[in-house]
Short mmCIF file of C-alpha atoms in Angstrom, two decimals:
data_model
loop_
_atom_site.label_atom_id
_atom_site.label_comp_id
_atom_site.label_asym_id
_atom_site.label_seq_id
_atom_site.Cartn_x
_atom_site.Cartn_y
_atom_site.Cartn_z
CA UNK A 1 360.60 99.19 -17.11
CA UNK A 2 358.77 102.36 -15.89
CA UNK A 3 360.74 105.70 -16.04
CA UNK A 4 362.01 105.72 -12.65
CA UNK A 5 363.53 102.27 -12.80
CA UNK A 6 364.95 103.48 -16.11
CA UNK A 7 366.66 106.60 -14.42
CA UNK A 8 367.73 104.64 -11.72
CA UNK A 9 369.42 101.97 -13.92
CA UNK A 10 371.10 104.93 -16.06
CA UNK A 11 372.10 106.24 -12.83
CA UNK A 12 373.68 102.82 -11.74
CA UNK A 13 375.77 102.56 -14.87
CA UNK A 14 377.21 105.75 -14.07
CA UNK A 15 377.99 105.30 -10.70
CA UNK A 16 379.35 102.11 -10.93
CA UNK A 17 381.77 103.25 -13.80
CA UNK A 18 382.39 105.90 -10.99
CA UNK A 19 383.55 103.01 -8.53
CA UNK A 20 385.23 101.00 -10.53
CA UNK A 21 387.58 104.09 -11.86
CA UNK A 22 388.12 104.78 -8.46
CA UNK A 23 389.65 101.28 -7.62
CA UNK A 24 392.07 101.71 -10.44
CA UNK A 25 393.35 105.19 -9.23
CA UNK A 26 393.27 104.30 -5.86
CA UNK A 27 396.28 101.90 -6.72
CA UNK A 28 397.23 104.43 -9.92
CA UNK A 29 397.05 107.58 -8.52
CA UNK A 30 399.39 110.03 -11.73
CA UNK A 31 397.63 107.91 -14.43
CA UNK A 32 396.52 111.29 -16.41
CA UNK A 33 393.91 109.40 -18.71
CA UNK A 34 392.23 107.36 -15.77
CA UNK A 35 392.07 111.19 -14.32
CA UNK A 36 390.36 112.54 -17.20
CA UNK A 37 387.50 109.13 -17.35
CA UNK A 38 387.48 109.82 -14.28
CA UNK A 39 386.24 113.74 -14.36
CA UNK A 40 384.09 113.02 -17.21
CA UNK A 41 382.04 109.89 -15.00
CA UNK A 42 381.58 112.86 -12.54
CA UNK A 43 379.75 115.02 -14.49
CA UNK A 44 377.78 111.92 -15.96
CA UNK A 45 376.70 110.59 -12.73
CA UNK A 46 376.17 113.88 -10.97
CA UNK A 47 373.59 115.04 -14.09
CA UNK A 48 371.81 111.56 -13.78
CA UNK A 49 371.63 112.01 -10.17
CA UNK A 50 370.11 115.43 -10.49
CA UNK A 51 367.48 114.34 -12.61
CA UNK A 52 366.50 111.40 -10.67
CA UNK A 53 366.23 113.53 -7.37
CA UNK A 54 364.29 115.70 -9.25
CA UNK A 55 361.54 113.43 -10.49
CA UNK A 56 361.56 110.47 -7.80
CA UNK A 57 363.02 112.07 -4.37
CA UNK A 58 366.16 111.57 -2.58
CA UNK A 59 368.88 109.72 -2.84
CA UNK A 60 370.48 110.62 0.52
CA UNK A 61 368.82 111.39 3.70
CA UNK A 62 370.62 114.87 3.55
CA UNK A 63 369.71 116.30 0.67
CA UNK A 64 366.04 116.19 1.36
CA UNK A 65 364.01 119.55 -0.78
CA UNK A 66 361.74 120.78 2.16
CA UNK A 67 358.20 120.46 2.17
CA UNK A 68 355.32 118.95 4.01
CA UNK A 69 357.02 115.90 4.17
CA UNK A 70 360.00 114.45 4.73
CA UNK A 71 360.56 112.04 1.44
CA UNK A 72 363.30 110.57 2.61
CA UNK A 73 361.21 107.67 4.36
CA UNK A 74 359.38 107.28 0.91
CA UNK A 75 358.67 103.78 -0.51
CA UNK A 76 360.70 101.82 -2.25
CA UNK A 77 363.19 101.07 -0.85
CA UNK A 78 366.15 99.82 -2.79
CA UNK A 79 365.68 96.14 -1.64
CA UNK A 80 361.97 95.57 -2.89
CA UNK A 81 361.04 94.10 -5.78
CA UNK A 82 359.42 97.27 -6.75
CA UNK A 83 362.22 99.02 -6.23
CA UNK B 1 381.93 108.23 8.31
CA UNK B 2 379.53 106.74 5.25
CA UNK B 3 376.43 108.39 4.16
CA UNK B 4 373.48 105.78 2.98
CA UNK B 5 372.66 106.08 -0.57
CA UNK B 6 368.80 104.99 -1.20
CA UNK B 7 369.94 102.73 -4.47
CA UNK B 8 371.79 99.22 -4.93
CA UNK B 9 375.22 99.30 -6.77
CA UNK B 10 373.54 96.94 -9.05
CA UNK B 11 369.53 96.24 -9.63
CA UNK B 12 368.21 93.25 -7.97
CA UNK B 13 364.20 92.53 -9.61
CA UNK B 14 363.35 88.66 -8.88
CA UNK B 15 360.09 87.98 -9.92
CA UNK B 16 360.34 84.41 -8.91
CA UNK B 17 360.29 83.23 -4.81
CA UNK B 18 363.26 80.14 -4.11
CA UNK B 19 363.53 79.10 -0.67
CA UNK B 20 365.99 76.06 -1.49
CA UNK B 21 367.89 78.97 -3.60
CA UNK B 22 368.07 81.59 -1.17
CA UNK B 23 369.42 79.38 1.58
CA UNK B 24 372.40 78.87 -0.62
CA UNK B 25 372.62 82.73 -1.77
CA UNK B 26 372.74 83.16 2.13
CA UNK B 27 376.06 81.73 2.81
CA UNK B 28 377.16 84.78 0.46
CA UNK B 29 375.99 87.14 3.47
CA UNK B 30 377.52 85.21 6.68
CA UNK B 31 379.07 82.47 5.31
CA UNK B 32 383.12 82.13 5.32
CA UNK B 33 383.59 83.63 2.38
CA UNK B 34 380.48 86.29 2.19
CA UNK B 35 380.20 89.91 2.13
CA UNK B 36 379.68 90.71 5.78
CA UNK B 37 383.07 89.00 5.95
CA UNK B 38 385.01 90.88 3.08
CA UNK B 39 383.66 94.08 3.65
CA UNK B 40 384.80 93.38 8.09
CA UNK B 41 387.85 92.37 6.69
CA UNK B 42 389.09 95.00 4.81
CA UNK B 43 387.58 98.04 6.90
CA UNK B 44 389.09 96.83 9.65
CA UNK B 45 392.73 96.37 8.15
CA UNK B 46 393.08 99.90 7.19
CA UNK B 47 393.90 101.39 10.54
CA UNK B 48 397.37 99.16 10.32
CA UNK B 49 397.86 100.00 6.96
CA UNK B 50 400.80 102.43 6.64
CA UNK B 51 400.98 103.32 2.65
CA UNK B 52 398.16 105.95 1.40
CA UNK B 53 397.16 103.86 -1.94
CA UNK B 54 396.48 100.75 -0.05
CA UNK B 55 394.72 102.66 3.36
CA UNK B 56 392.20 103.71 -0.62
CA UNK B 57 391.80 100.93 -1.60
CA UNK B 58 390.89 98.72 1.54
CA UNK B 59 388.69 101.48 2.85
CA UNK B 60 386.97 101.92 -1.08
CA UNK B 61 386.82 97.99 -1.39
CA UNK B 62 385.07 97.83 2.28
CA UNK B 63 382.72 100.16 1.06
CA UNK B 64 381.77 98.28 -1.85
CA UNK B 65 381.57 95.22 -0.46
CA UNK B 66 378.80 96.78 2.17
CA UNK B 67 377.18 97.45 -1.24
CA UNK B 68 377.36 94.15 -2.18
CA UNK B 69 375.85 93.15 1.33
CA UNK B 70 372.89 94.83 0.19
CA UNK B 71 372.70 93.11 -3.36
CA UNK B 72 373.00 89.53 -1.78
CA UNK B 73 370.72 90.62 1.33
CA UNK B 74 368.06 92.07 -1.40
CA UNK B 75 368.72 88.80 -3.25
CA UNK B 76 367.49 86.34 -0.01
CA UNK B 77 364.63 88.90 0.89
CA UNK B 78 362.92 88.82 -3.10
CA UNK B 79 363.69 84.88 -3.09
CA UNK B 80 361.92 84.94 0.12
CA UNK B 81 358.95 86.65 -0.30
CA UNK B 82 355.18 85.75 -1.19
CA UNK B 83 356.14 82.05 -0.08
CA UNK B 84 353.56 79.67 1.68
CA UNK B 85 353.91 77.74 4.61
CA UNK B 86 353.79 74.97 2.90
CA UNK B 87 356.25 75.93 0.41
CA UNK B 88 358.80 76.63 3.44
CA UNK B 89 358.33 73.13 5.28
CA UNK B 90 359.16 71.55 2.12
CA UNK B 91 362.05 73.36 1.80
CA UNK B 92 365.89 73.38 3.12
CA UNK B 93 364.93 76.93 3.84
CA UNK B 94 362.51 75.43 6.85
CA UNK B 95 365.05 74.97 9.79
CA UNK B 96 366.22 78.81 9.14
CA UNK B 97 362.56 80.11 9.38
CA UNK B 98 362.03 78.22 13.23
CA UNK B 99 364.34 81.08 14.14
CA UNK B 100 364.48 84.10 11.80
CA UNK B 101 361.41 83.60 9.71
CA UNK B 102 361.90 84.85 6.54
CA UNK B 103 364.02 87.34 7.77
CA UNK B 104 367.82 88.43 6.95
CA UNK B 105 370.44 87.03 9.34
CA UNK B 106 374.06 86.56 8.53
CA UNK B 107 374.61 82.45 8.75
CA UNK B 108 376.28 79.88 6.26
CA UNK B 109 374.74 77.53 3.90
CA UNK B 110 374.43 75.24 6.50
CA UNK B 111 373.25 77.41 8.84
CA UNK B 112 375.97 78.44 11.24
CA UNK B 113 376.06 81.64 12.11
CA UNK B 114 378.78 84.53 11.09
CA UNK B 115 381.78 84.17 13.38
CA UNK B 116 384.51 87.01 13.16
CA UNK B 117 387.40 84.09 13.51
CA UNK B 118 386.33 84.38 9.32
CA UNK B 119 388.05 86.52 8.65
CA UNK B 120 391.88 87.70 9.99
CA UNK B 121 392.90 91.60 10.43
CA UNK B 122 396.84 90.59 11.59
CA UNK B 123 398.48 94.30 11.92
CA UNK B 124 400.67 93.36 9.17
CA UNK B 125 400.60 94.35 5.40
CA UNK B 126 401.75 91.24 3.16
CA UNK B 127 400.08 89.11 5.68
CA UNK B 128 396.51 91.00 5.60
CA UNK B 129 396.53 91.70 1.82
CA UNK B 130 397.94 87.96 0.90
CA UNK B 131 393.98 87.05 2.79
CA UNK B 132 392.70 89.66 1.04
CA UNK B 133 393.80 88.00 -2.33
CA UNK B 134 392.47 84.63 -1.39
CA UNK B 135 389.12 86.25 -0.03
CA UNK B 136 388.47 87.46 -3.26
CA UNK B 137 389.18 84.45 -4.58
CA UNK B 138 387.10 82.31 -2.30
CA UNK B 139 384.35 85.09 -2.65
CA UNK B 140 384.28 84.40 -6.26
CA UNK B 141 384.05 80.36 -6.18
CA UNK B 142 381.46 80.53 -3.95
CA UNK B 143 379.79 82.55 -6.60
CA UNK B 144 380.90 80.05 -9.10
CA UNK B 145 379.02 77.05 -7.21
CA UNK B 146 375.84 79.37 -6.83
CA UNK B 147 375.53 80.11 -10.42
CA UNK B 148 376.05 76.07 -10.80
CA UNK B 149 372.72 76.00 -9.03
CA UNK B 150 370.68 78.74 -9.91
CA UNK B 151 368.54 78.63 -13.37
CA UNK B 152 366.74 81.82 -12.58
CA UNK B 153 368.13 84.84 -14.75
CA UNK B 154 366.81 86.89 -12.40
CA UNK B 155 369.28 85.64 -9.65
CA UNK B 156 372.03 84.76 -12.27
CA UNK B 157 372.68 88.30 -13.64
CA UNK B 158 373.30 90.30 -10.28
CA UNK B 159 375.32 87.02 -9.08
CA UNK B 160 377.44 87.00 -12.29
CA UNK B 161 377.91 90.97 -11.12
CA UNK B 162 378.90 90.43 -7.66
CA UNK B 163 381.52 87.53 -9.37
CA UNK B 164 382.99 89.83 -11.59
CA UNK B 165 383.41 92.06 -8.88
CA UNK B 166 385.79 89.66 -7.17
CA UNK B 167 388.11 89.23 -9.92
CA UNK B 168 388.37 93.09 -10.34
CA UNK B 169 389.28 93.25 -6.41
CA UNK B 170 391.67 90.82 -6.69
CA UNK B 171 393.44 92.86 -9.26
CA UNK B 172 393.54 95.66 -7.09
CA UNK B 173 394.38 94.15 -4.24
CA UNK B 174 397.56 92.63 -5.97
CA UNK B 175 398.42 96.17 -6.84
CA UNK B 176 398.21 97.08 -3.34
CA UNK B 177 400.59 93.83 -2.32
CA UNK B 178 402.96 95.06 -4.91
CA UNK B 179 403.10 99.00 -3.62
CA UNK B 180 403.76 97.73 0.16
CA UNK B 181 406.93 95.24 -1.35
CA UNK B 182 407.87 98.51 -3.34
CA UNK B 183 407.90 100.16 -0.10
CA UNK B 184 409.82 97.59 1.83
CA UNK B 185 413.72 95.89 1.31
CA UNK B 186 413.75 94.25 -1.96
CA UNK B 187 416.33 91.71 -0.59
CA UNK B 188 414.32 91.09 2.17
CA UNK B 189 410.45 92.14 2.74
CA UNK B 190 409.82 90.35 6.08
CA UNK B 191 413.03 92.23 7.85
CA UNK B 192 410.19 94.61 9.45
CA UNK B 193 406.76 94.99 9.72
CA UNK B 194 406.55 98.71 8.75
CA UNK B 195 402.97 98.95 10.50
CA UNK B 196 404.67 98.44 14.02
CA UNK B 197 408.22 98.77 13.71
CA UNK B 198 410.04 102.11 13.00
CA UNK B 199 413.07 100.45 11.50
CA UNK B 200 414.49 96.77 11.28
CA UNK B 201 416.72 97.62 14.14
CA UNK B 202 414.37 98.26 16.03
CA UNK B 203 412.72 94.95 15.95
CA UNK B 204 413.94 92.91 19.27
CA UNK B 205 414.22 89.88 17.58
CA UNK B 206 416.09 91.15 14.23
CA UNK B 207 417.56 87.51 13.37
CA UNK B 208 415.48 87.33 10.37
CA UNK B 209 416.80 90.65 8.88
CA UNK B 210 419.28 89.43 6.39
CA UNK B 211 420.25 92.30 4.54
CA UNK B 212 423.87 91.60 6.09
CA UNK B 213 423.76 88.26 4.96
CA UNK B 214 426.83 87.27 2.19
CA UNK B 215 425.75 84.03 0.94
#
């Protein structure tokens, strides 16, 4: 596993804690310590997701850092193999 | 509105092309019980929705199951890749690449294509989240009956994922059934239906409302 497919897997885990936390309080909405996991995923996923823009490009076509070129349309893509 | 995020919910890395595999994986895209389905489903029930947890939850379930669209769509496409001609004609996967190739198009496991009678969106709460409960369930067998088939671990792990998934949804989804009978008569929940009806008397036909009833 190279070290983008390892920040991208870190990132994963936190964002899919993120989700699934979300489901819960969705149908729990006053539970105080799904609240708090909840803040603390936040900051977890948004660091992870700051360093992986930062190394390997964007994550979302509207957060693009300008340049020459727009990164966005950089390979991979998250369906190939490579990816 | 959504916004695209360039990354699957969970990684997909198949190092190993199956044609007879990915035509099964396939029904999990347009089949009865498949993603396209769920995640049609459940956005589309939301507008009759009228309680705030459960207009969450089906729009935050919709959303992840257009997620896991992508993880069974990125599936088919790695299990499709790098294969022969030769490999395809000898394989179940032949009579879907006359039309499509070896591209992604939402069908069954048998080949018939996505229908929206799949799915039901009624305008009415216990009725729409009582399908949503068997959806997930449904969902998750079909899951089961892949994993019977597949001996790659590359296919098994984000399968076993997307089954998990399921039984996590259902769990939520019998919250949200609870918090709309919370909201309704407890003597008698079908009385109304509080997405189109203001109160019980207001329904024209209100011989179902039994809340006057002695016996």
């Amino acid at each position: 596993m190279d070290e983008r497919e390892e920040l991208m897997k870190n990132l994963q885990i936190a964002d899919f804690a993120l989700i699934d936390t979300v489901l819960y309080l969705d149908t729990h909405p006053s539970d105080k310590a799904a609240l708090n996991h909840y803040d603390r995923l936040k900051k977890i996923s948004q660091a992870r997701e700051n360093e992986y823009i930062s190394k390997f490009g964007p994550l979302n076509s509207t957060n693009v850092e300008s340049s020459d070129i727009f990164s966005w349309v950089n390979n991979p893509w998250p369906w190939e193999v490579d990816a | 509105m959504w916004k695209y995020e360039k990354k699957l919910e969970y990684p997909v890395k198949i190092k190993n092309p199956n044609p007879n595999l990915a035509k099964l994986v396939t029904s999990q895209f347009g089949g009865p019980h498949g993603e396209l389905g769920a995640s049609l489903r459940y956005l589309s029930q939301r507008f009759a929705m009228p309680y705030k947890e459960v207009k969450a939850i089906l729009t935050d379930i919709g959303t992840e199951e257009l997620a896991h669209m992508e993880i069974v769509n990125s599936i088919i496409h790695q299990l499709t890749k790098n294969l022969t001609e030769k490999e395809i004609e000898a394989s179940s996967l032949a009579p879907y690449f006359m039309d499509h190739t070896v591209g992604i198009y939402p069908v069954d496991a048998n080949g018939v294509p996505f229908s929206a009678m799949q799915f039901a969106s009624t305008g009415d709460p216990i009725a729409d989240l009582t399908e949503d409960l068997a959806a997930e369930q449904k969902a998750r067998l079909t899951y089961d009956n892949i994993l019977r088939f597949a001996d790659d671990p590359d296919v098994i792990d984000p399968i076993r994922f997307l089954r998990e998934r399921e039984i996590v949804h259902f769990q939520r989804f019998g919250e949200a059934l609870r918090i709309v009978q919370d909201n309704l008569n407890s003597k008698n929940f079908y009385a109304f239906n509080p997405a189109f009806d203001k109160t019980s008397s207001q329904r024209r036909d209100n011989m179902w409302d039994m809340s006057n009833r002695t016996d």
